[in-house]
mmCIF file of C-alpha atoms in Angstrom:
data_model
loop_
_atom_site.group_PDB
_atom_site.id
_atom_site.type_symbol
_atom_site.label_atom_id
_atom_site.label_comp_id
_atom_site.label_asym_id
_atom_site.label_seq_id
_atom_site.Cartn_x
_atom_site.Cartn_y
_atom_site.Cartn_z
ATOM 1 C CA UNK A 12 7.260 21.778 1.359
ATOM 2 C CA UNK A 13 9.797 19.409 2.266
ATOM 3 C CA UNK A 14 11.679 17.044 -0.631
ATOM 4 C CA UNK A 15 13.340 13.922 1.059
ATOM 5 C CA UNK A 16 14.011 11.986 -1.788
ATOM 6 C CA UNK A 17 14.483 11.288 -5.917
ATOM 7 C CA UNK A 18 15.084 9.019 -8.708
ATOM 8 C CA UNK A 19 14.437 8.812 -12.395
ATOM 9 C CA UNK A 20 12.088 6.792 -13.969
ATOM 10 C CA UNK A 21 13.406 6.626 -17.459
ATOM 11 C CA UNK A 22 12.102 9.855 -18.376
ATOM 12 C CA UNK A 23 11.991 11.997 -15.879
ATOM 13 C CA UNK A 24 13.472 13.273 -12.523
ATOM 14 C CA UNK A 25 10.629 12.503 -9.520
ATOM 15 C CA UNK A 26 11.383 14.114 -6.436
ATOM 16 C CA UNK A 27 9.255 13.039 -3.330
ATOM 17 C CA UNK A 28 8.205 14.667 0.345
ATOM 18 C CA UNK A 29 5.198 16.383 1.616
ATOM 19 C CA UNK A 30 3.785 20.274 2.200
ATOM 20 C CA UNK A 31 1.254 21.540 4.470
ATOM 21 C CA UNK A 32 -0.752 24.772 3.899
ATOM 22 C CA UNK A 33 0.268 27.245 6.177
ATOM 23 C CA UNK A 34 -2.823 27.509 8.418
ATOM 24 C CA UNK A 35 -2.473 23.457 9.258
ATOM 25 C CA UNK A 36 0.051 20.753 10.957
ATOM 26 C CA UNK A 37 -1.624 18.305 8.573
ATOM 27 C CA UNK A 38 1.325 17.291 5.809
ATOM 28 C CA UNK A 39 0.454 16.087 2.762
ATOM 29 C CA UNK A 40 2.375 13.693 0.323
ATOM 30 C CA UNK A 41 4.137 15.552 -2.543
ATOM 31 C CA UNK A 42 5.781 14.521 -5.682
ATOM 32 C CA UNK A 43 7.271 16.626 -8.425
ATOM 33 C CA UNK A 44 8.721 15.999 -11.557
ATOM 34 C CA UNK A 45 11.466 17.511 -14.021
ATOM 35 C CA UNK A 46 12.474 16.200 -17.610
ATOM 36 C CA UNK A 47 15.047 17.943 -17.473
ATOM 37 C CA UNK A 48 16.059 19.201 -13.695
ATOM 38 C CA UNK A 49 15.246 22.898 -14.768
ATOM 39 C CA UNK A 50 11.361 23.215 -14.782
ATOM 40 C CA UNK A 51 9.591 21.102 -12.365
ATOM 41 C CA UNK A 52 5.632 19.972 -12.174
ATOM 42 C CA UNK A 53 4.097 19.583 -8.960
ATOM 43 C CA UNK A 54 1.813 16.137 -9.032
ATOM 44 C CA UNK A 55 -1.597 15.554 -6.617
ATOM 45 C CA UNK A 56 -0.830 12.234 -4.589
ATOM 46 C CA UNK A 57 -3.497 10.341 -2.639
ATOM 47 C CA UNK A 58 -3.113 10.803 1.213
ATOM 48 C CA UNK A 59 -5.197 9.937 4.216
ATOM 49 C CA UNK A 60 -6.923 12.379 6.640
ATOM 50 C CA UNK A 61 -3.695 12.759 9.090
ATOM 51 C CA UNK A 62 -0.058 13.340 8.969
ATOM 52 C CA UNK A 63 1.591 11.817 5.600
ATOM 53 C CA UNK A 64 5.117 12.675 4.008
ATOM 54 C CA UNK A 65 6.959 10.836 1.118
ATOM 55 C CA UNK A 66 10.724 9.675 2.663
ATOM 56 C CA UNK A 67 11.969 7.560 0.109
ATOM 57 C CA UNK A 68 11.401 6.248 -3.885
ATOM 58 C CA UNK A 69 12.594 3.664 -5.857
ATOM 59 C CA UNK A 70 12.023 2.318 -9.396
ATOM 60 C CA UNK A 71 10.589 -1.321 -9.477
ATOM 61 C CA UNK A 72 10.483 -1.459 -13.765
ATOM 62 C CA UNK A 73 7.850 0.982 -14.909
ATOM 63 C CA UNK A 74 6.389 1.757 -12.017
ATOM 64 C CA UNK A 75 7.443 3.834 -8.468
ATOM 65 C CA UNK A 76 7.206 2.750 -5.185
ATOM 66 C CA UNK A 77 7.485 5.124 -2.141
ATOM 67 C CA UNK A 78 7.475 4.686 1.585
ATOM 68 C CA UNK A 79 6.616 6.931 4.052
ATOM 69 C CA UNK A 80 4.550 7.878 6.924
ATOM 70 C CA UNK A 81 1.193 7.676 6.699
ATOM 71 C CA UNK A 82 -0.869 8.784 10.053
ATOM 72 C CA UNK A 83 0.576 6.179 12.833
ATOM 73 C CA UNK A 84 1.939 3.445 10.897
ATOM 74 C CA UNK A 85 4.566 3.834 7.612
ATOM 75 C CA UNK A 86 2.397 3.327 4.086
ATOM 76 C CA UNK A 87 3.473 2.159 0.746
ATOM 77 C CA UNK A 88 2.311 4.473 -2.437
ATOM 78 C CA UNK A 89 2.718 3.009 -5.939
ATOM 79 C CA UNK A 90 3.161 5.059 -9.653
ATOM 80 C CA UNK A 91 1.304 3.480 -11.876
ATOM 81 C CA UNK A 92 1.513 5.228 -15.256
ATOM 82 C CA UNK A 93 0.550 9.112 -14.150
ATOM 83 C CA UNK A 94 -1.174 8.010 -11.062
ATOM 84 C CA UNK A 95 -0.118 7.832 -7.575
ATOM 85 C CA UNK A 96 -2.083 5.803 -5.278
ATOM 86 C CA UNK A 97 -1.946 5.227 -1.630
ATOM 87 C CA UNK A 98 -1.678 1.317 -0.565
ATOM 88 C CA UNK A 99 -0.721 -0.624 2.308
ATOM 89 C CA UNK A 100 0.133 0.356 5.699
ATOM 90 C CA UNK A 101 2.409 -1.236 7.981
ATOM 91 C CA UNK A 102 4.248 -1.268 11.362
ATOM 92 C CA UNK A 103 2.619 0.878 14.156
ATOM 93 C CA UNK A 104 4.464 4.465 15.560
ATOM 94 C CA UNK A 105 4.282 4.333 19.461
ATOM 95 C CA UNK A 106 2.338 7.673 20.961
ATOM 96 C CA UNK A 107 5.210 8.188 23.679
ATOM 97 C CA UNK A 108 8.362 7.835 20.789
ATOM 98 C CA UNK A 109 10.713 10.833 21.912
ATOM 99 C CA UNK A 110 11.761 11.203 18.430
ATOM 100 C CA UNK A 111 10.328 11.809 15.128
ATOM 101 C CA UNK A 112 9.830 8.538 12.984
ATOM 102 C CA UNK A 113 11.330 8.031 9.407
ATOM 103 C CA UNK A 114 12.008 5.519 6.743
ATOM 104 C CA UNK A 115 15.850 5.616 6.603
ATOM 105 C CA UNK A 116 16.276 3.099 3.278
ATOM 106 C CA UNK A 117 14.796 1.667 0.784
ATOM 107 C CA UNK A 118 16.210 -0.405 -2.083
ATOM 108 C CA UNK A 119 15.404 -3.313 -4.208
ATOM 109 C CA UNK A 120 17.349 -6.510 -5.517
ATOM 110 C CA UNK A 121 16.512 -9.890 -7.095
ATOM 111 C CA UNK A 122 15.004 -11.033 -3.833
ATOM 112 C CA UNK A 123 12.553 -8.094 -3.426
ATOM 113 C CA UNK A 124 12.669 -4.738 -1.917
ATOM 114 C CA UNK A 125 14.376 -4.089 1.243
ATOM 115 C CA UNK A 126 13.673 -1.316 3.845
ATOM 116 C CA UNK A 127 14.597 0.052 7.395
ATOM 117 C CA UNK A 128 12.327 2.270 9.664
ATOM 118 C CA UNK A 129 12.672 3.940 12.412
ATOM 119 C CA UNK A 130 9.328 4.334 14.906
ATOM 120 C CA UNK A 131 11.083 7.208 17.076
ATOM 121 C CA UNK A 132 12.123 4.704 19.276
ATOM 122 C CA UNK A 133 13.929 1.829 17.546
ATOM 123 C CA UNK A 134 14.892 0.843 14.096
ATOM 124 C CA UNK A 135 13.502 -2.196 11.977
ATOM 125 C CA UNK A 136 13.641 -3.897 8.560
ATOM 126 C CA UNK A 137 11.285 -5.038 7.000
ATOM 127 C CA UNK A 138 10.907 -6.678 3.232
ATOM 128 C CA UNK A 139 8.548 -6.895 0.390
ATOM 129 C CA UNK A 140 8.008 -9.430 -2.531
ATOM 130 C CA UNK A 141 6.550 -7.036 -4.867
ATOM 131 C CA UNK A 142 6.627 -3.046 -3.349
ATOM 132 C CA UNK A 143 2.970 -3.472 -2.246
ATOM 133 C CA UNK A 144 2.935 -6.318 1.193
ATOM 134 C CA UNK A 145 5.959 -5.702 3.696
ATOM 135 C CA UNK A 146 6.706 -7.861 6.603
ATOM 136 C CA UNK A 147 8.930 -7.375 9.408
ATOM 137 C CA UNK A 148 12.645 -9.359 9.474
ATOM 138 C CA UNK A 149 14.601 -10.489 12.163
ATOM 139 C CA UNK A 150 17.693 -8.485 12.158
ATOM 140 C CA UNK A 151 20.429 -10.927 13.528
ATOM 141 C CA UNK A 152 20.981 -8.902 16.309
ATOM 142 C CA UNK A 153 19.486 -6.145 18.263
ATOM 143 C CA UNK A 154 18.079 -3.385 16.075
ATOM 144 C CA UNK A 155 19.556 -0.115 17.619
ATOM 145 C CA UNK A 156 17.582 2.599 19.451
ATOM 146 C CA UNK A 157 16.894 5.453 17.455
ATOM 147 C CA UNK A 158 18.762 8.452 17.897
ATOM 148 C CA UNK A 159 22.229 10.498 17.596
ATOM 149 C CA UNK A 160 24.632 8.261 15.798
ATOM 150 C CA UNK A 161 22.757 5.384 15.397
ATOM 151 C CA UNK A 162 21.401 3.611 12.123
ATOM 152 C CA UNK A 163 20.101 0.436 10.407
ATOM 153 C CA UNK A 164 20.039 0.595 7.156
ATOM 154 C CA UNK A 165 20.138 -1.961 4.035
ATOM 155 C CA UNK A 166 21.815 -2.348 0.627
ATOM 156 C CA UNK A 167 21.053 -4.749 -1.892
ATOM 157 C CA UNK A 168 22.331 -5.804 -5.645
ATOM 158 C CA UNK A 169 21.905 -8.844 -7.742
ATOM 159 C CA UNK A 170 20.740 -11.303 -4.979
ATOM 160 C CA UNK A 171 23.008 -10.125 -2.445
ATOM 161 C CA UNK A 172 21.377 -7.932 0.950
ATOM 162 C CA UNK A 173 23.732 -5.995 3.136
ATOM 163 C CA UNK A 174 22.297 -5.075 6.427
ATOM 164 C CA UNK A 175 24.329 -2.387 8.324
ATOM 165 C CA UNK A 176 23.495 -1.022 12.225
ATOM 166 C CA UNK A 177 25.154 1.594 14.431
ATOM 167 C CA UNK A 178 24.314 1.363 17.806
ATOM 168 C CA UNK A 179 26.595 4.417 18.984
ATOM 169 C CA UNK A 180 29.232 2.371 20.400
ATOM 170 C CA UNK A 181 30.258 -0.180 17.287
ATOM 171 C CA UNK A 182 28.531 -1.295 13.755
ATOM 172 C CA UNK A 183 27.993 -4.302 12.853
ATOM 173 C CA UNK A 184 27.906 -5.533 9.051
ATOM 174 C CA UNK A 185 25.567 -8.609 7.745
ATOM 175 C CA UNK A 186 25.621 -10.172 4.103
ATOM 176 C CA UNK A 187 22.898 -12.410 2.933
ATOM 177 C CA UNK A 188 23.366 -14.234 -0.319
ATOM 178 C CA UNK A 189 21.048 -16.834 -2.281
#
């Protein structure tokens, strides 16, 4: 079992990620949760038939929403109440990517939620109205490659998104307010 991410939810500590039994490559989405941070509960979460893994969480009012990967695209799961369920899919991991693909942020602001990807070969951000649609956005310059020393990533408060990439060789900061 791997944990790659947590929040609270107003109760309790939920920790996301993925395990695979020991006999099988096949990961499966994880989540676990703690009242208190000392005694933890392990919770069933709704996967497909291939590779999936939790990566990161965020509370949208009552609910959860989680993005991860989900076979060969990223995938959106959504707390409702006790249950997790698996929803959309989007963006499409390349078979010849030399590195592993991962959701590097995820956070939410007045204007939606905001999130960066990488598919093992470049980065992209992408944003969502309400945790469950996501659609690419035009970074407002080249989205780096992925690899050593190199990021995009996004922040966001109020109404105000910060966008900030690495390519290796500089950063490069963009603020979006309306």
């Amino acid at each position: 079992s791997l944990a790659q991410a947590a929040t609270w939810d107003g109760s309790s500590w939920v920790v996301v990620g993925g395990g695979n039994e020991r006999s099988t490559l096949d990961r499966e989405p994880v989540v676990w949760t703690s009242p208190d941070a000392a005694s933890w509960r392990r919770l069933e979460v709704s996967g497909s038939d291939g590779f999936d893994d939790l990566e990161r969480v965020i509370r949208i009012d009552d609910d959860l929403v989680a993005l991860g990967l989900s076979g060969d695209s990223f995938a959106v799961w959504r707390r409702s109440g006790d249950d997790w369920s698996l929803g959309d899919r989007f963006g499409v991991l390349p078979e010849d990517a030399t590195r592993s693909p991962f959701v590097s942020s995820l956070v939410s602001g007045e204007r939606g939620l905001w999130a960066t990807t990488s598919d093992g070969a470049t980065y992209a951000a992408w944003h969502s109205a309400d945790g469950e649609e996501w659609t690419p956005v035009d970074t407002p310059g080249a989205a780096p490659e992925t690899g050593g020393e190199r990021i995009l990533t996004v922040a966001a408060a109020e109404d105000a998104v910060i966008l900030l990439a690495d390519d290796g060789t500089g950063g490069r900061l963009w603020w979006s307010a309306e």
